[in-house]
Short mmCIF file of C-alpha atoms and ligand atoms in Angstrom, two decimals:
data_model
loop_
_atom_site.label_atom_id
_atom_site.label_comp_id
_atom_site.label_asym_id
_atom_site.label_seq_id
_atom_site.Cartn_x
_atom_site.Cartn_y
_atom_site.Cartn_z
CA MET G 1 0.00 0.00 0.00
CA HIS G 2 1.34 3.41 -1.00
CA LYS G 3 0.30 6.71 0.54
CA SER G 4 0.70 10.17 -0.92
CA GLY G 5 -0.69 13.60 -0.40
CA PHE G 6 -0.38 17.32 -0.02
CA VAL G 7 0.27 18.79 3.38
CA ASN G 8 -0.33 22.54 3.56
CA ILE G 9 1.21 24.58 6.32
CA ILE G 10 -0.76 27.66 7.30
CA GLY G 11 -0.76 30.07 10.21
CA ASN G 12 0.04 33.60 11.20
CA PRO G 13 3.38 35.16 10.25
CA ASN G 14 6.34 34.37 12.45
CA VAL G 15 4.87 31.39 14.28
CA GLY G 16 7.52 29.12 12.74
CA LYS G 17 5.92 27.63 9.62
CA SER G 18 9.12 27.66 7.59
CA THR G 19 11.20 26.37 10.47
CA LEU G 20 8.74 23.54 10.96
CA MET G 21 8.76 22.65 7.30
CA ASN G 22 12.54 22.58 7.26
CA ALA G 23 12.54 20.36 10.32
CA LEU G 24 9.95 18.03 8.80
CA VAL G 25 11.75 17.84 5.51
CA GLY G 26 15.12 17.68 7.21
CA GLU G 27 17.60 15.33 5.71
CA ARG G 28 14.92 13.39 3.95
CA LEU G 29 14.61 16.28 1.57
CA SER G 30 14.35 15.27 -2.03
CA ILE G 31 13.44 18.57 -3.50
CA ILE G 32 12.53 22.08 -2.60
CA THR G 33 10.90 23.96 -5.35
CA SER G 34 8.82 27.04 -5.81
CA LYS G 35 5.74 27.42 -7.90
CA ALA G 36 7.00 30.36 -9.85
CA GLN G 37 3.60 31.24 -11.22
CA THR G 38 1.91 31.95 -7.94
CA THR G 39 1.73 35.55 -6.87
CA ARG G 40 2.91 34.67 -3.42
CA HIS G 41 5.94 32.59 -3.11
CA ARG G 42 4.97 29.07 -2.22
CA ILE G 43 7.65 26.59 -1.35
CA MET G 44 7.20 22.89 -1.70
CA GLY G 45 9.23 20.27 0.05
CA ILE G 46 8.82 16.68 -0.97
CA VAL G 47 9.65 13.81 1.31
CA ASN G 48 9.80 10.33 -0.16
CA GLY G 49 9.77 6.98 1.55
CA ASP G 50 9.46 3.51 0.08
CA ASP G 51 5.71 3.53 0.63
CA PHE G 52 4.83 7.20 0.92
CA GLN G 53 5.31 10.63 -0.62
CA ILE G 54 4.51 13.79 1.32
CA VAL G 55 4.34 17.07 -0.57
CA TYR G 56 4.65 19.94 1.88
CA SER G 57 3.61 23.44 1.00
CA ASP G 58 4.82 26.34 3.06
CA THR G 59 2.62 29.39 2.60
CA PRO G 60 4.44 32.45 3.89
CA GLY G 61 2.45 35.50 4.85
CA ILE G 62 -0.85 33.90 4.13
CA LEU G 63 -2.46 35.43 7.16
CA ARG G 64 -0.98 38.88 6.96
CA PRO G 65 -3.22 40.79 9.33
CA SER G 66 -3.83 43.76 7.13
CA TYR G 67 -7.46 44.52 6.59
CA LYS G 68 -7.05 45.46 2.93
CA LEU G 69 -5.51 42.12 2.26
CA GLN G 70 -8.14 40.12 4.02
CA GLU G 71 -10.19 39.20 1.03
CA ALA G 72 -7.27 38.04 -1.06
CA MET G 73 -5.88 36.39 2.02
CA MET G 74 -9.05 34.46 2.71
CA HIS G 75 -9.02 33.41 -0.90
CA SER G 76 -5.55 31.93 -0.75
CA VAL G 77 -6.20 30.35 2.61
CA GLU G 78 -9.30 28.76 1.17
CA GLY G 79 -7.12 27.47 -1.63
CA ALA G 80 -4.62 26.08 0.83
CA VAL G 81 -7.43 24.49 2.80
CA LYS G 82 -9.08 23.07 -0.30
CA ASP G 83 -6.12 21.43 -1.99
CA ALA G 84 -4.71 19.90 1.16
CA ASP G 85 -4.97 16.27 2.15
CA VAL G 86 -3.70 17.16 5.58
CA LEU G 87 -3.61 20.63 7.08
CA LEU G 88 -1.00 21.82 9.52
CA TYR G 89 -2.24 24.84 11.39
CA VAL G 90 0.76 26.34 13.10
CA THR G 91 0.46 28.59 16.10
CA ASP G 92 2.96 29.32 18.85
CA THR G 93 3.07 29.88 22.57
CA ILE G 94 3.28 33.65 22.15
CA GLU G 95 0.71 34.81 19.62
CA LYS G 96 -2.66 36.10 20.60
CA GLY G 97 -5.23 35.07 18.03
CA ASP G 98 -6.76 37.92 16.07
CA GLU G 99 -9.93 38.30 14.06
CA ALA G 100 -8.30 37.08 10.89
CA SER G 101 -6.98 33.87 12.38
CA ALA G 102 -10.29 33.29 14.16
CA ARG G 103 -11.95 33.27 10.75
CA ILE G 104 -9.46 30.79 9.39
CA VAL G 105 -9.91 28.54 12.39
CA GLU G 106 -13.65 28.70 11.76
CA ARG G 107 -12.99 27.75 8.14
CA ILE G 108 -10.96 24.77 9.25
CA ARG G 109 -13.63 23.68 11.68
CA MET G 110 -16.19 23.65 8.84
CA SER G 111 -13.91 21.70 6.52
CA ALA G 112 -13.54 17.96 6.52
CA ILE G 113 -9.77 18.01 6.04
CA PRO G 114 -7.72 16.21 8.69
CA THR G 115 -6.00 18.94 10.65
CA ILE G 116 -3.08 18.95 13.01
CA VAL G 117 -2.68 21.99 15.21
CA VAL G 118 0.99 22.50 15.94
CA ILE G 119 1.71 24.65 18.96
CA ASN G 120 5.28 25.72 18.30
CA LYS G 121 7.97 27.31 20.48
CA VAL G 122 7.23 25.35 23.64
CA ASP G 123 10.86 26.04 24.58
CA LEU G 124 9.81 29.60 25.37
CA THR G 125 7.23 28.82 28.01
CA GLU G 126 6.29 26.81 31.09
CA GLN G 127 4.68 23.44 30.70
CA CYS G 128 1.46 24.52 32.41
CA HIS G 129 1.01 27.31 29.89
CA THR G 130 1.50 24.83 27.05
CA GLU G 131 -1.04 22.48 28.61
CA MET G 132 -3.50 25.33 28.86
CA LEU G 133 -3.00 26.11 25.16
CA VAL G 134 -3.52 22.46 24.23
CA ARG G 135 -6.84 22.49 26.10
CA THR G 136 -7.94 25.74 24.47
CA TRP G 137 -7.12 24.44 21.00
CA SER G 138 -8.89 21.15 21.50
CA GLU G 139 -11.98 23.08 22.49
CA GLN G 140 -11.72 25.26 19.40
CA LEU G 141 -11.02 22.39 17.02
CA PRO G 142 -12.34 19.21 18.60
CA GLU G 143 -11.66 17.13 15.48
CA ALA G 144 -8.03 18.18 15.21
CA GLU G 145 -4.98 16.57 16.71
CA ILE G 146 -3.00 18.98 18.89
CA VAL G 147 0.78 18.70 19.20
CA ALA G 148 3.16 20.90 21.12
CA VAL G 149 6.61 21.17 19.54
CA SER G 150 9.74 23.20 19.24
CA ALA G 151 10.57 23.28 15.55
CA LEU G 152 13.78 25.13 16.23
CA HIS G 153 15.06 22.53 18.67
CA ASN G 154 13.54 19.61 16.81
CA PHE G 155 11.44 18.66 19.82
CA ASN G 156 8.39 16.49 19.02
CA VAL G 157 8.67 17.13 15.27
CA GLY G 158 8.81 13.35 14.77
CA ARG G 159 5.38 13.12 16.37
CA VAL G 160 4.00 15.56 13.80
CA PHE G 161 5.49 13.42 11.05
CA ASP G 162 3.84 10.27 12.47
CA LEU G 163 0.47 12.01 12.66
CA ILE G 164 0.78 13.20 9.07
CA LEU G 165 1.64 9.72 7.84
CA GLU G 166 -1.37 8.26 9.67
CA ARG G 167 -3.67 10.76 7.96
CA LEU G 168 -2.15 10.56 4.48
CA PRO G 169 -4.54 9.04 1.93
CA GLN G 170 -3.73 5.99 -0.13
CA GLY G 171 -2.44 6.79 -3.57
CA GLU G 172 0.33 6.80 -6.13
CA PRO G 173 3.15 9.33 -5.84
CA TYR G 174 2.45 12.69 -7.50
CA PHE G 175 6.06 13.24 -8.45
CA ASP G 176 8.49 10.78 -9.92
CA LYS G 177 10.51 9.50 -7.01
CA ASP G 178 13.55 8.57 -9.08
CA THR G 179 13.98 11.89 -10.80
CA LEU G 180 13.50 13.70 -7.53
CA THR G 181 15.95 11.88 -5.34
CA ASP G 182 19.08 13.41 -6.82
CA ARG G 183 17.62 16.85 -7.19
CA SER G 184 19.03 18.63 -4.20
CA LEU G 185 19.36 22.20 -3.03
CA ARG G 186 22.74 22.13 -4.71
CA PHE G 187 21.07 21.32 -7.97
CA PHE G 188 18.68 24.25 -7.71
CA ALA G 189 21.42 26.60 -6.61
CA SER G 190 23.49 25.69 -9.65
CA GLU G 191 20.48 26.04 -11.94
CA ILE G 192 19.74 29.51 -10.62
CA ILE G 193 23.34 30.61 -11.15
CA ARG G 194 23.34 29.08 -14.62
CA GLU G 195 20.19 30.96 -15.49
CA LYS G 196 21.88 34.25 -14.59
CA ILE G 197 24.80 33.34 -16.83
CA LEU G 198 22.37 32.70 -19.66
CA LEU G 199 20.76 36.07 -19.08
CA ASN G 200 23.95 38.08 -18.80
CA TYR G 201 26.29 36.72 -21.47
CA GLU G 202 26.06 36.17 -25.17
CA LYS G 203 27.25 33.75 -27.78
CA GLU G 204 29.24 30.79 -26.66
CA ILE G 205 29.69 31.72 -23.01
CA PRO G 206 26.47 30.20 -21.69
CA TYR G 207 27.29 26.96 -23.45
CA SER G 208 30.87 26.85 -22.26
CA VAL G 209 29.98 27.23 -18.65
CA GLU G 210 29.31 24.68 -15.97
CA ILE G 211 28.46 25.46 -12.36
CA VAL G 212 29.95 23.40 -9.59
CA ILE G 213 28.63 23.93 -6.07
CA GLU G 214 31.72 23.58 -3.92
CA GLU G 215 30.03 24.07 -0.61
CA TYR G 216 26.48 24.29 0.61
CA GLN G 217 26.03 25.04 4.29
CA GLU G 218 22.43 25.20 5.40
CA GLY G 219 21.51 27.43 8.31
CA ALA G 220 18.23 28.30 9.99
CA ASN G 221 18.24 31.85 8.67
CA LEU G 222 21.17 31.87 6.26
CA ASP G 223 22.58 29.47 3.69
CA ARG G 224 26.23 29.75 2.70
CA ILE G 225 26.89 28.69 -0.85
CA SER G 226 30.15 28.76 -2.70
CA ALA G 227 30.22 27.90 -6.37
CA THR G 228 32.73 27.72 -9.17
CA ILE G 229 31.88 28.79 -12.68
CA LEU G 230 33.91 26.59 -14.98
CA VAL G 231 34.83 27.91 -18.40
CA GLU G 232 36.76 26.23 -21.19
CA ARG G 233 39.33 28.90 -22.04
CA THR G 234 41.24 31.71 -20.35
CA SER G 235 39.68 34.29 -22.67
CA GLN G 236 36.24 33.20 -21.47
CA LYS G 237 37.31 33.63 -17.88
CA GLY G 238 38.01 37.29 -18.56
CA ILE G 239 34.63 37.79 -20.17
CA VAL G 240 32.78 36.13 -17.32
CA ILE G 241 34.57 38.23 -14.71
CA GLY G 242 34.25 41.43 -16.72
CA HIS G 243 35.91 44.80 -16.31
CA HIS G 244 36.82 45.25 -12.63
CA GLY G 245 34.73 42.18 -11.84
CA GLU G 246 31.58 44.08 -12.80
CA MET G 247 29.91 41.21 -14.69
CA LEU G 248 30.58 38.57 -12.11
CA LYS G 249 29.23 40.87 -9.45
CA ARG G 250 26.05 41.39 -11.43
CA VAL G 251 25.57 37.65 -11.89
CA GLY G 252 26.28 37.03 -8.22
CA THR G 253 23.81 39.63 -6.99
CA ALA G 254 21.03 38.44 -9.30
CA ALA G 255 21.61 34.81 -8.35
CA ARG G 256 21.71 35.60 -4.65
CA LYS G 257 18.43 37.52 -4.81
CA ASP G 258 16.69 34.66 -6.58
CA LEU G 259 18.14 32.12 -4.19
CA GLU G 260 16.88 34.15 -1.25
CA LYS G 261 13.39 34.28 -2.72
CA PHE G 262 13.54 30.61 -3.53
CA LEU G 263 14.77 29.54 -0.10
CA ASP G 264 12.89 32.20 1.86
CA LYS G 265 16.02 33.08 3.80
CA LYS G 266 19.25 35.01 3.50
CA VAL G 267 21.99 33.66 1.28
CA PHE G 268 25.71 34.30 1.33
CA LEU G 269 26.95 33.47 -2.16
CA GLN G 270 30.56 33.27 -3.24
CA LEU G 271 31.40 32.80 -6.91
CA TYR G 272 34.72 31.77 -8.40
CA VAL G 273 35.71 31.39 -12.04
CA LYS G 274 38.04 28.63 -13.13
CA VAL G 275 39.33 27.38 -16.47
CA ASP G 276 38.71 23.71 -16.98
CA ASP G 277 40.22 23.00 -20.36
CA GLY G 278 37.74 21.15 -22.55
CA TRP G 279 35.35 19.95 -19.88
CA ARG G 280 32.65 19.67 -22.48
CA ASN G 281 34.54 16.91 -24.25
CA SER G 282 35.70 15.00 -21.23
CA GLU G 283 33.54 12.03 -20.43
CA ARG G 284 34.84 11.89 -16.90
CA ARG G 285 34.04 15.55 -16.27
CA LEU G 286 30.62 15.26 -17.86
CA SER G 287 29.60 12.34 -15.74
CA ALA G 288 30.91 14.11 -12.65
CA PHE G 289 28.56 16.98 -13.53
CA GLY G 290 25.63 14.61 -13.69
CA TYR G 291 25.25 14.29 -17.44
CA GLU G 292 24.51 10.89 -18.92
P1 GDP J 301 7.03 31.78 9.68
O1 GDP J 301 6.88 33.22 9.36
O2 GDP J 301 5.78 31.24 10.28
O3 GDP J 301 7.50 30.97 8.53
O4 GDP J 301 8.13 31.66 10.84
P2 GDP J 301 9.68 31.29 10.74
O5 GDP J 301 9.85 29.83 10.55
O6 GDP J 301 10.33 32.18 9.76
O7 GDP J 301 10.15 31.62 12.22
C1 GDP J 301 9.95 32.90 12.80
C2 GDP J 301 10.93 33.07 13.95
O8 GDP J 301 10.62 32.18 15.01
C3 GDP J 301 12.37 32.76 13.55
O9 GDP J 301 13.20 33.70 14.18
C4 GDP J 301 12.60 31.38 14.11
O10 GDP J 301 13.95 31.12 14.43
C5 GDP J 301 11.74 31.41 15.36
N1 GDP J 301 11.31 30.06 15.76
C6 GDP J 301 10.77 29.10 14.98
N2 GDP J 301 10.51 28.00 15.68
C7 GDP J 301 10.91 28.23 16.96
C8 GDP J 301 10.93 27.46 18.18
O11 GDP J 301 10.53 26.30 18.22
N3 GDP J 301 11.41 28.09 19.28
C9 GDP J 301 11.88 29.36 19.26
N4 GDP J 301 12.34 29.88 20.41
N5 GDP J 301 11.89 30.11 18.14
C10 GDP J 301 11.42 29.56 17.00
MG1 MG J 302 7.90 31.59 6.55
#
C-alpha cells in the first residue's frame, strides 16, 4: 500500500511555519521547489519513503493581518485548505489570536480536512502554559490533533510526522521518485546561477559554462553557498569576470536575490571562475557533472 498527499502549512506570520517545514523535511529532503507562477511565493518540500510521498507546501504570509488584504488572504487560505490532504495549522506559545486567524480557524472547523494543530515554540514557556494552550485548542477544534513542539530545537517534530503519515490518503506518488531523489538544493542553486549566466552573457559563453557547487552550508536563517563557474578557455574567464569584476558581481547579486526568494532566507553566495580546459569533451568531467 502506498500513501501520498499534499500537506499545507498555514498560520500567522512568524509562528515558525518555515522552520517547521525545514525540520519536517530535514535530511529526507528530495526537493525544494517554488511554484513560480503563484503571486505569493509558495515553497514545496517533498519527502519520499518507500511507501509514501509527502508534498509539503509552506505558505508564507498567508495570514498577513492587514485589513485590505483580508479578502485576497481568505481566498488563498481557502485554496490552501481546499487542496490539502492534511492541514498543519501552526500557532505558537506567544501569539494572541486575532480576528483574521479566528476566521481561518472557523474555516478549518467547517472543513472535513484532517487537521493537526501545531503549537510551536514550547521552549519559550512553562509546561502549564502549554497544557492550557492544548486544552484551548482542542476546544476550538475538537476534530483536530493537537501537538506541542519546538521546531527550532527539533522537539516532538517526529510526532508531527507520524500524525501526518497516519492521515495521508492511499495513492500513487504525485512526483516521480527517481527523478527527484538526486535533485538537491545544490542542484537548484546551480540552476539559478546558470540561469543568470544565460541572461547576462552572449554567444558561446552560456554553453561553455558549468556550475559546480563547492560548498552548501544550510543554516536556519542563512545558507552559505560557494560555487565555481567553470569555463573552457582563459579568454572566457576574462569575459565572465568582466571589467573590474563588474559582470561577475552582477551575476552574483542576481543569483543571490533569486536564491533568497527561492529559499525564503538570506543567502551568502561566493562565486569563483576557473578554467577547466575542454570539460565539455571530457567524459569523466561530464559524468561528474551529472550528465549521462
Ligand atoms: P514563519 O513566518 O511562520 O515561517 O516563521 P519562521 O519559521 O520564519 O520563524 C519565525 C521566527 O521564530 C524565527 O526567528 C525562528 O527562528 C523562530 N522560531 C521558529 N521555531 C521556533 C521554536 O521552536 N522556538 C523558538 N524559540 N523560536 C522559533
Ligand atoms: Mg515563513
